[in-house]
Coordinates of N, CA and C in Angstrom, one line a residue:
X1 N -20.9 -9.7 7.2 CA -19.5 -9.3 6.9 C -19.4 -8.6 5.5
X2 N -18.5 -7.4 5.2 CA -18.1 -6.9 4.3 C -17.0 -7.6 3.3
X3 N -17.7 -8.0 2.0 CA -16.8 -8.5 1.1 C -15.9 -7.2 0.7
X4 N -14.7 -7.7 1.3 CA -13.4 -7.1 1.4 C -12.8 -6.6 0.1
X5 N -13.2 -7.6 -0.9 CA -12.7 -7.7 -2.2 C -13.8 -6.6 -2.9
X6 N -15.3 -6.2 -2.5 CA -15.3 -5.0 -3.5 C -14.8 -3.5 -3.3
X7 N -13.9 -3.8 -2.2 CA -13.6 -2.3 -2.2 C -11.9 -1.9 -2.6
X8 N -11.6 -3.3 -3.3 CA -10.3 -3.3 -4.5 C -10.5 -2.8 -5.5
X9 N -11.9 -2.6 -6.3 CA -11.9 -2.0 -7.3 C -12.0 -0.4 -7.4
X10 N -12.8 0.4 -6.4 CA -12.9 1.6 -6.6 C -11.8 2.3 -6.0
X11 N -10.3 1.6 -5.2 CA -9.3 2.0 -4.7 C -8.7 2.3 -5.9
X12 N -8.5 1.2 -6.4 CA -7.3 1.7 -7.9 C -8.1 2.4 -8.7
X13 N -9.6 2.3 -9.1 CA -10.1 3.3 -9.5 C -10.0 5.0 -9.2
X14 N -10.2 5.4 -8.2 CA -9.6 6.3 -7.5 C -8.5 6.6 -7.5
X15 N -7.7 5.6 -7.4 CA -5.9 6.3 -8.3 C -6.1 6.4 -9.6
X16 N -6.5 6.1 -10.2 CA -6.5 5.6 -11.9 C -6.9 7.4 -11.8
X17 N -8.1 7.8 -10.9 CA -8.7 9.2 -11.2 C -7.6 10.0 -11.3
X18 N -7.0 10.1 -10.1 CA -6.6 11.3 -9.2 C -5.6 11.4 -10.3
X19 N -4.5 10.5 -11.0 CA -3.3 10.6 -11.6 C -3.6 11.2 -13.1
X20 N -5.1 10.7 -13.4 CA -5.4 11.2 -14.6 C -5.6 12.6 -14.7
X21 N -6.0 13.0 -13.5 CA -6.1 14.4 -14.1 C -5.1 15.2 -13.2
X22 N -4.0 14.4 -12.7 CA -2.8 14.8 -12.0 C -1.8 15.6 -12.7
X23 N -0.9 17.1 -12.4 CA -0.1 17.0 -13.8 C 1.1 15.7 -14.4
X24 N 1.8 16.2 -15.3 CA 2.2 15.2 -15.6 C 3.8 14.8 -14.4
X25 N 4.1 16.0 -14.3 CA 5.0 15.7 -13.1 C 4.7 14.7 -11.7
X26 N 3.7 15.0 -11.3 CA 3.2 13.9 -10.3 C 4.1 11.9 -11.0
X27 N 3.7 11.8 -12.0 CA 4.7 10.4 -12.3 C 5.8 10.0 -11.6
X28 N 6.5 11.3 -11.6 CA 8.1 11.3 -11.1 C 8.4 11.7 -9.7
X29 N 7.6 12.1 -8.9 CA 7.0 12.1 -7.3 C 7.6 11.6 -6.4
X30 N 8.2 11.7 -5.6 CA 8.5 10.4 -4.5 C 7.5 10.3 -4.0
X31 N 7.2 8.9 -3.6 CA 6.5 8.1 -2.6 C 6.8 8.2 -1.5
X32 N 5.7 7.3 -0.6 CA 6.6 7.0 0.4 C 6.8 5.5 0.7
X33 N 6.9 4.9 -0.3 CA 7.8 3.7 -0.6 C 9.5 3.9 -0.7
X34 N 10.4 3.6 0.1 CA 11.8 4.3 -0.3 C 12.0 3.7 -1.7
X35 N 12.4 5.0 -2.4 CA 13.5 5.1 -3.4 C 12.6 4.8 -4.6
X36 N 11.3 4.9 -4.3 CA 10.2 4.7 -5.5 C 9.5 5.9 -5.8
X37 N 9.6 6.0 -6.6 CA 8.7 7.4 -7.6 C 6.8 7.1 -7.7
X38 N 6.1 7.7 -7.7 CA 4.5 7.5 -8.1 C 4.4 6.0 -8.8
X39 N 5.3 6.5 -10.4 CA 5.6 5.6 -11.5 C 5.5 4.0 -11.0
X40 N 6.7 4.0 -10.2 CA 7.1 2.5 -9.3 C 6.5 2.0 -8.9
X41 N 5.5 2.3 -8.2 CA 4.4 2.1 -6.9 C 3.5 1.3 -7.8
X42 N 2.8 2.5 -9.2 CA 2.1 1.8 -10.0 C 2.0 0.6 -10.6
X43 N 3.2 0.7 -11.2 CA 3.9 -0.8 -12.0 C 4.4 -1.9 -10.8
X44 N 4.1 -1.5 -9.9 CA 4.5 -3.0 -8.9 C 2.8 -3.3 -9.0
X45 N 1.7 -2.6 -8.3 CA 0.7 -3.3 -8.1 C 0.0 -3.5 -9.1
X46 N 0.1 -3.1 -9.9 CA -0.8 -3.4 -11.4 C 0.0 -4.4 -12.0
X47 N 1.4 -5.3 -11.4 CA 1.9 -6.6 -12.3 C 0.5 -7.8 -12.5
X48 N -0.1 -8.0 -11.8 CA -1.1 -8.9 -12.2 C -1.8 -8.6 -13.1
X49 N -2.0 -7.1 -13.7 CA -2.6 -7.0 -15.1 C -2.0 -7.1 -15.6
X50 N -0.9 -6.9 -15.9 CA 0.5 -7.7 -17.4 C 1.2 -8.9 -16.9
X51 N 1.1 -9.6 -15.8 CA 1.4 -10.5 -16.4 C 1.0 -12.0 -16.1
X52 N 1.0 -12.8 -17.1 CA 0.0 -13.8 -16.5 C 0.9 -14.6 -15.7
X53 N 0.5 -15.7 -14.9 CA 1.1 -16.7 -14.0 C 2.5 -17.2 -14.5
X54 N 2.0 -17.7 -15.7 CA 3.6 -18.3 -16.3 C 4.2 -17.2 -16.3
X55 N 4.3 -16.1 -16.5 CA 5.2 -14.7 -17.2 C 5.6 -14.6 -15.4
X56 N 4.8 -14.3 -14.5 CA 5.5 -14.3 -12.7 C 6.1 -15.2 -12.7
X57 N 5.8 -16.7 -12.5 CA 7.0 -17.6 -12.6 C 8.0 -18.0 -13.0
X58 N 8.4 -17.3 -14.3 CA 9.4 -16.9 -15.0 C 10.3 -15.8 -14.5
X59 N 9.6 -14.8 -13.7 CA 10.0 -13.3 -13.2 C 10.6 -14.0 -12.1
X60 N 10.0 -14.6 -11.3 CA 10.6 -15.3 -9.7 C 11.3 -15.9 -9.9
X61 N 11.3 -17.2 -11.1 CA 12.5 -18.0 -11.2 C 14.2 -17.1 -11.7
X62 N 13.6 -16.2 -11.9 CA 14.9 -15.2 -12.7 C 15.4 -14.7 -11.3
X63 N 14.5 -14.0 -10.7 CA 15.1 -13.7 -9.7 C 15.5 -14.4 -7.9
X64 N 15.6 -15.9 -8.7 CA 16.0 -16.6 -7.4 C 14.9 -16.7 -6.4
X65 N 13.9 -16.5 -6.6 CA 12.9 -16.8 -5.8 C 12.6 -15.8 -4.7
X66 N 13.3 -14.9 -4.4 CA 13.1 -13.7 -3.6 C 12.1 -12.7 -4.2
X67 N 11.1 -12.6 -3.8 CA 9.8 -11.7 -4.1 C 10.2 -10.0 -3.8
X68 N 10.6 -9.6 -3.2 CA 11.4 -8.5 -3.1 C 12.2 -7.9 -4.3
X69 N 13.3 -8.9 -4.8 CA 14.3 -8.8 -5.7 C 13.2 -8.7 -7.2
X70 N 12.3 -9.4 -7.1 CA 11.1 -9.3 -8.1 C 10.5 -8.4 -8.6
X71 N 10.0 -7.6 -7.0 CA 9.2 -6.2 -7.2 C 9.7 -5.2 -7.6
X72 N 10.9 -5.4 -7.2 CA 12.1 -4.0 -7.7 C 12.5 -4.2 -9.3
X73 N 12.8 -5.5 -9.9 CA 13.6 -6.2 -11.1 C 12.0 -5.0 -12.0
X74 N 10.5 -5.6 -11.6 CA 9.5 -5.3 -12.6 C 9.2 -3.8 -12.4
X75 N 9.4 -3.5 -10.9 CA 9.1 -1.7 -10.9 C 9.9 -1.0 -11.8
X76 N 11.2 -1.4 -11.5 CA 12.1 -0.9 -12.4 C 11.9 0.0 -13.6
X77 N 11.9 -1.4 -14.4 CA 11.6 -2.1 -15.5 C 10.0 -1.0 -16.2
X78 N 8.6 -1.8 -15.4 CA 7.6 -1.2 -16.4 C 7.4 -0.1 -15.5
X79 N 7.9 0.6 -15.0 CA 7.8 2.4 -14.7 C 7.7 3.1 -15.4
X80 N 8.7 2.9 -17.0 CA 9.1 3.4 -18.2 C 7.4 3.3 -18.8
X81 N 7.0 2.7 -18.7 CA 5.4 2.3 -20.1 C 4.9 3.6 -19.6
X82 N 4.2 4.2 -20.9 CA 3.2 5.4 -21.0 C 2.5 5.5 -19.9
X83 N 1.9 6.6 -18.7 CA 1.3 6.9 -18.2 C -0.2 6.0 -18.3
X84 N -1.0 6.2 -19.9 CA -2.0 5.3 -19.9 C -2.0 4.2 -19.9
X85 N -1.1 3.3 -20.2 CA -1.1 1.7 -19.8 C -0.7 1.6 -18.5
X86 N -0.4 2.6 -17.7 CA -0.5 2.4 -16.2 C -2.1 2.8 -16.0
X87 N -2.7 3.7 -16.2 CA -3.9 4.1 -15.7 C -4.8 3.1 -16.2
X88 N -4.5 2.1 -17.4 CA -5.7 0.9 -18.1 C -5.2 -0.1 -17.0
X89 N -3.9 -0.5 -16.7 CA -3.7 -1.2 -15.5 C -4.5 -1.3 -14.6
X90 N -4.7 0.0 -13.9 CA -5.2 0.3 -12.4 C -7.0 0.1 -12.7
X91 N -7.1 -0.1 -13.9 CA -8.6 0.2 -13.9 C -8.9 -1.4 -14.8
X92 N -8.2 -2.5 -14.6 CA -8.9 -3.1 -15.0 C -9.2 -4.4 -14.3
X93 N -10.3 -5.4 -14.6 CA -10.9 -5.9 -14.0 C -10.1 -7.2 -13.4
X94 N -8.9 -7.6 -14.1 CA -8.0 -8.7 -13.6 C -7.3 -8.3 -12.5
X95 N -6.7 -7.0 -12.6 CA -6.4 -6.0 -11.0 C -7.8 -6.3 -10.4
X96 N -8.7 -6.0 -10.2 CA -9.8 -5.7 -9.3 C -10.4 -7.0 -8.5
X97 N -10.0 -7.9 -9.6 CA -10.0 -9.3 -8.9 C -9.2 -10.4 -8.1
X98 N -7.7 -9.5 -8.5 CA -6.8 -10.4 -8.2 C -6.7 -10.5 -6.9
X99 N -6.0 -12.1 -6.2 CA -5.5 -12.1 -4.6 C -4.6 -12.7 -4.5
X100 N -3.3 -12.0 -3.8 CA -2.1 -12.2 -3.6 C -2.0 -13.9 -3.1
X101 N -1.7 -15.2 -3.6 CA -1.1 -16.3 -3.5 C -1.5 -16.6 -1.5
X102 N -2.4 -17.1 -1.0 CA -2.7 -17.1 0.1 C -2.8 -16.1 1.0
X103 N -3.3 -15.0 0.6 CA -3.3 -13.5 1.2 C -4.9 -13.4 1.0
X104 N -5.8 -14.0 0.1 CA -7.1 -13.7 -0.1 C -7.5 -12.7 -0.3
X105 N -8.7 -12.1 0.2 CA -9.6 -10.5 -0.2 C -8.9 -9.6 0.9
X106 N -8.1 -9.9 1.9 CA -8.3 -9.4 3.0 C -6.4 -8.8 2.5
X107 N -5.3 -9.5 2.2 CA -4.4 -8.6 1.5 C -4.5 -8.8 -0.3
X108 N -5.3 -8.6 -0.9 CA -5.4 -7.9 -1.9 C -5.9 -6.4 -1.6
X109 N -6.9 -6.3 -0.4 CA -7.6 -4.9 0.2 C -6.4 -4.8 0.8
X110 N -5.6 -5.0 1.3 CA -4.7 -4.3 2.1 C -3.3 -3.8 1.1
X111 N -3.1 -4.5 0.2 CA -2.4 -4.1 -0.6 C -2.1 -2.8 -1.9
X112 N -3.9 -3.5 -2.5 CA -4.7 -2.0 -2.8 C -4.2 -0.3 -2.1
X113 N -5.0 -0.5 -0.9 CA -4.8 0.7 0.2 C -3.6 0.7 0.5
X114 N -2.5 0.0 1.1 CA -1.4 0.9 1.6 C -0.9 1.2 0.5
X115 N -0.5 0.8 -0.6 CA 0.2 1.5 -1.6 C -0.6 2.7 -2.5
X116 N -2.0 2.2 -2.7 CA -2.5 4.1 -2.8 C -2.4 5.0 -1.8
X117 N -1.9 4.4 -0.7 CA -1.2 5.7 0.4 C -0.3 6.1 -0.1
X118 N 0.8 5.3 -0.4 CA 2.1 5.6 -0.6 C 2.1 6.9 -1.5
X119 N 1.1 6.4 -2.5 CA 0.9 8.2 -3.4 C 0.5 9.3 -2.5
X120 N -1.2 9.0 -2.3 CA -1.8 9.9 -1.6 C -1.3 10.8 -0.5
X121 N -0.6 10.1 0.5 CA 0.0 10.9 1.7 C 1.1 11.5 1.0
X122 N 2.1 11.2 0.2 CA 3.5 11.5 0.1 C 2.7 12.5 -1.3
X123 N 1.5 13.0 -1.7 CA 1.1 13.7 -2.5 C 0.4 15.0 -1.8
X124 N 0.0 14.6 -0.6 CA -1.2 15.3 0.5 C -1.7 15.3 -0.4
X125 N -3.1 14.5 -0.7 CA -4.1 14.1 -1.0 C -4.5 13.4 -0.3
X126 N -6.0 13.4 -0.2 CA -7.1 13.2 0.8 C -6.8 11.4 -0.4
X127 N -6.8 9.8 0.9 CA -6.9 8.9 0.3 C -8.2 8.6 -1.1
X128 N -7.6 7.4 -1.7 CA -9.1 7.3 -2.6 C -9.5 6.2 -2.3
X129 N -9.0 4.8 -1.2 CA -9.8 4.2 -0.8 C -11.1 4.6 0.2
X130 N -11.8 3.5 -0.2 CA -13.6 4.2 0.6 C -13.2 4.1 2.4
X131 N -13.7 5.1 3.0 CA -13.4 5.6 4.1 C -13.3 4.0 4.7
X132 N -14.3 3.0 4.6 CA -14.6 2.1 5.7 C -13.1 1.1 5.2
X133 N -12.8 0.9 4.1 CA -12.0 -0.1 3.9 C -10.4 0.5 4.5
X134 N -10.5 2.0 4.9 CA -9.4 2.5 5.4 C -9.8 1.6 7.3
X135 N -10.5 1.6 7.7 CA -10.3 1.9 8.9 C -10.9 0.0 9.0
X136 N -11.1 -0.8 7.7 CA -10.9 -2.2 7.9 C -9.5 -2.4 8.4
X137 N -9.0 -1.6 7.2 CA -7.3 -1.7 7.2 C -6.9 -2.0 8.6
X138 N -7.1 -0.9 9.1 CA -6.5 -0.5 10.4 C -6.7 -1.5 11.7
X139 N -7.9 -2.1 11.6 CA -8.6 -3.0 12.7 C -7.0 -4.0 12.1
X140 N -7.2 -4.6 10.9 CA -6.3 -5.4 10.8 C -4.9 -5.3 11.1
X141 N -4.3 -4.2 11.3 CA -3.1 -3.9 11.2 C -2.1 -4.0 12.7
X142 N -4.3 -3.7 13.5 CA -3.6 -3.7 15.0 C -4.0 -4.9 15.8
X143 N -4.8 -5.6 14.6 CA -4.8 -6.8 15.6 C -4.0 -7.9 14.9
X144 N -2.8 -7.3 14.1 CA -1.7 -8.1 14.1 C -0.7 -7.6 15.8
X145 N -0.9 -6.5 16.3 CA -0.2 -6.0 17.2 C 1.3 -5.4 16.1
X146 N 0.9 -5.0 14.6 CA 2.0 -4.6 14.3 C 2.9 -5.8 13.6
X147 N 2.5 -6.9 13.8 CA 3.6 -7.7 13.6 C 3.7 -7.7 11.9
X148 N 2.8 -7.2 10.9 CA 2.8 -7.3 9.4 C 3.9 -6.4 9.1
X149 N 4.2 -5.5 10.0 CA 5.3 -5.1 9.0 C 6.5 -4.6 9.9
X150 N 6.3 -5.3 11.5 CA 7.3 -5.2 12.4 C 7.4 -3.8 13.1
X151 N 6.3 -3.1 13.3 CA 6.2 -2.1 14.1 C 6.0 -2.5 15.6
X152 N 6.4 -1.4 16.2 CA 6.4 -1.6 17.8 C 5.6 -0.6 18.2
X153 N 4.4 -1.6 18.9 CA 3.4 -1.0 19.8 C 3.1 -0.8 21.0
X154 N 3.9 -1.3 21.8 CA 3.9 -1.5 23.0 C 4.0 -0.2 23.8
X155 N 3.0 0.5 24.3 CA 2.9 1.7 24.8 C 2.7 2.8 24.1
X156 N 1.7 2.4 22.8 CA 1.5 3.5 22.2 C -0.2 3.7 21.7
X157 N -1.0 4.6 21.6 CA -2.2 4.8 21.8 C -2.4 5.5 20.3
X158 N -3.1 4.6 19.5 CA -3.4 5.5 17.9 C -4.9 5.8 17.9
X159 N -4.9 7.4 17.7 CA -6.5 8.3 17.7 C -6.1 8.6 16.0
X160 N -7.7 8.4 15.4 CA -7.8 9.1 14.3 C -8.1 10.3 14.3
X161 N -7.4 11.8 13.5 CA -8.2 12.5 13.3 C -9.4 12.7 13.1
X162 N -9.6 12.0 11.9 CA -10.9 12.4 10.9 C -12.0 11.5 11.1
X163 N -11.9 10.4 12.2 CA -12.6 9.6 12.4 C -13.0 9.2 14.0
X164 N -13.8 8.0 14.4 CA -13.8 8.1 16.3 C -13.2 7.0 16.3
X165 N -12.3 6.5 15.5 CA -11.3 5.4 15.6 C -10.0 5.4 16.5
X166 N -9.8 4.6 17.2 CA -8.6 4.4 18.3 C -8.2 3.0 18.8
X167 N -7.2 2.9 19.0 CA -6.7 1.7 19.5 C -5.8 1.9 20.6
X168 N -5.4 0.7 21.5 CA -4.4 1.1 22.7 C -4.1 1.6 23.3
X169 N -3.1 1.8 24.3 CA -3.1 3.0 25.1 C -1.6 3.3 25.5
X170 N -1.4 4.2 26.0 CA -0.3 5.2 26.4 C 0.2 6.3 25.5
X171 N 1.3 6.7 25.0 CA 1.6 7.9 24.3 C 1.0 7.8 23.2
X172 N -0.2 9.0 22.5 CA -0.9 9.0 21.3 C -0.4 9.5 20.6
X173 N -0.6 9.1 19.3 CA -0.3 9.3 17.9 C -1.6 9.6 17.2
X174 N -1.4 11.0 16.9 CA -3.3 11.3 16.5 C -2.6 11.5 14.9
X175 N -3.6 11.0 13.6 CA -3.1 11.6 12.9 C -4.3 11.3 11.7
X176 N -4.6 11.4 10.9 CA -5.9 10.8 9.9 C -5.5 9.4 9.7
X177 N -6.9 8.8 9.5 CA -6.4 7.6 9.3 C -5.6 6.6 8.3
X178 N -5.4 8.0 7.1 CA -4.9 6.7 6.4 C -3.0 6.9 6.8
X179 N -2.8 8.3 6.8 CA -1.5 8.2 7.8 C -1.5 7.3 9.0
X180 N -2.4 6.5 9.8 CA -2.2 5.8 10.4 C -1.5 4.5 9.6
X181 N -2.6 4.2 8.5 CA -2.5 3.0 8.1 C -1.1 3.0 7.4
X182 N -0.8 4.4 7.5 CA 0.8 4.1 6.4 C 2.1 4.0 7.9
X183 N 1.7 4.6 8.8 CA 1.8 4.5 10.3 C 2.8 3.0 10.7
X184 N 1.2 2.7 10.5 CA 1.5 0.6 10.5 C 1.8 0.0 9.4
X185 N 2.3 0.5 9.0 CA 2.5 -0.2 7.2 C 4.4 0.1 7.7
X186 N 4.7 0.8 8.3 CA 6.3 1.0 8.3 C 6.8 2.1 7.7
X187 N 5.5 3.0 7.0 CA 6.6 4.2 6.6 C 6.5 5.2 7.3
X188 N 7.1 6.4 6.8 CA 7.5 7.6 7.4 C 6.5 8.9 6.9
X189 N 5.8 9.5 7.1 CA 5.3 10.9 6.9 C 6.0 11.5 6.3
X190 N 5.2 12.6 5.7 CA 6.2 13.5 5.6 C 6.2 14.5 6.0
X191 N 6.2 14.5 7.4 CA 6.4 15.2 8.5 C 7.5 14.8 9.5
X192 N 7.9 13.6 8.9 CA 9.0 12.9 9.0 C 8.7 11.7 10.9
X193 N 7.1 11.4 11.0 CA 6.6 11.1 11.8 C 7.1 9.3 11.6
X194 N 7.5 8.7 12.3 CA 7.3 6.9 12.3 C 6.8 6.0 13.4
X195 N 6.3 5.0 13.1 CA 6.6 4.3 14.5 C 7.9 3.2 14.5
X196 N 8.3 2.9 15.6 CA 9.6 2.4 16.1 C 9.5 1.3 15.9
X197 N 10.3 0.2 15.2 CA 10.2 -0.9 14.3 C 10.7 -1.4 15.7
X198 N 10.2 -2.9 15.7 CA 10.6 -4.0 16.5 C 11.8 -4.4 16.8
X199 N 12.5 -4.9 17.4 CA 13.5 -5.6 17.2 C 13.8 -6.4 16.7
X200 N 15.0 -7.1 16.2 CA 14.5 -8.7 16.1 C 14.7 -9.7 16.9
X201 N 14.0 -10.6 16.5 CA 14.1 -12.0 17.9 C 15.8 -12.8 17.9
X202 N 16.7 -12.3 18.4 CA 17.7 -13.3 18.3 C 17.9 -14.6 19.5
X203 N 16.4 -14.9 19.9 CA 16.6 -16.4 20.4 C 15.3 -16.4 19.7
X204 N 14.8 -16.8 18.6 CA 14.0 -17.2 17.9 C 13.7 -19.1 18.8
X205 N 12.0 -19.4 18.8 CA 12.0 -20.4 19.9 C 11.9 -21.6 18.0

């Protein structure tokens, strides 16, 4: 088995690159995170390098306990800090180790990767996760059947471009893979491509 967890470090490494020698406009970018800038994206996943446990528990207890209301309160917030304390962020070793509170190696990697999509695709740029940890992603995404982020797969067949990766069957969606993975992640292209979010269960058992 592939330890999941070393291929956290050269993801944000790889952003740390790409933005370093990005112009300086790129900062202010949309994503494809709604209503988040490059900036945003950065300062959400790099919170574990500023801040320690008590400093999040403090953040959550402010924010009523909604993790959501949290990510937004701190994107906000350290989006503003210099470009380089985001890029010492992304490049350092308490990021590279960290794992999201019972998510383990497997969403700290997943975490990593979809949100360096969120730049990379909404930048067209070729991803900077390592090819294989893109298409780990992907094994995972579809053997939730979709359910991580509430996409609906039921009749639908995903072919990678760039790769001999595919899953399921009936109407295909060819596209590279890490557009896949942003695919199953819930966002939109920018070709303005999605897949069709689930319903919700209103007889929940």
């Amino acid at each position: 088995m592939t330890d999941l967890q070393s291929w956290v470090a050269p993801t944000y490494d790889g952003l740390a690159d790409l933005l370093a020698s990005a112009p300086a406009e790129t900062w202010d970018a949309l994503s494809l995170c709604e209503k988040w800038q490059v900036r945003h994206v950065v300062a959400h996943v790099t919170m574990p390098a500023r801040l320690t446990p008590a400093q999040f528990g403090a953040e959550m207890a402010a924010a009523g306990g909604d993790f959501t209301v949290l990510s937004d309160t701190v994107a906000a917030r350290d989006a503003s800090l210099p470009p380089a304390d985001h890029l010492d962020a992304l490049r350092s070793p308490v990021l590279h180790a960290w794992q999201p509170p019972g998510g383990g190696a497997a969403g700290a990697l997943s975490h990593a990767v979809i949100h360096s999509l969120d730049v990379t695709v909404a930048l067209g740029r070729s991803p900077v996760a390592p090819a294989e940890a893109v298409i780990a992603l992907l094994d995972q995404l579809t053997a939730s059947n979709g359910a991580w982020f509430g996409v609906q797969l039921t009749g639908v067949r995903l072919e990678a471009a760039d790769t001999d990766w595919s899953w399921g069957s009936g109407n295909a969606v060819r596209a590279d893979s890490g557009h896949l993975v942003a695919l199953l992640s819930g966002r939109t292209l920018p070709d303005g491509r999605a897949l069709p979010t689930s319903p919700p269960d209103l007889f929940p058992s």
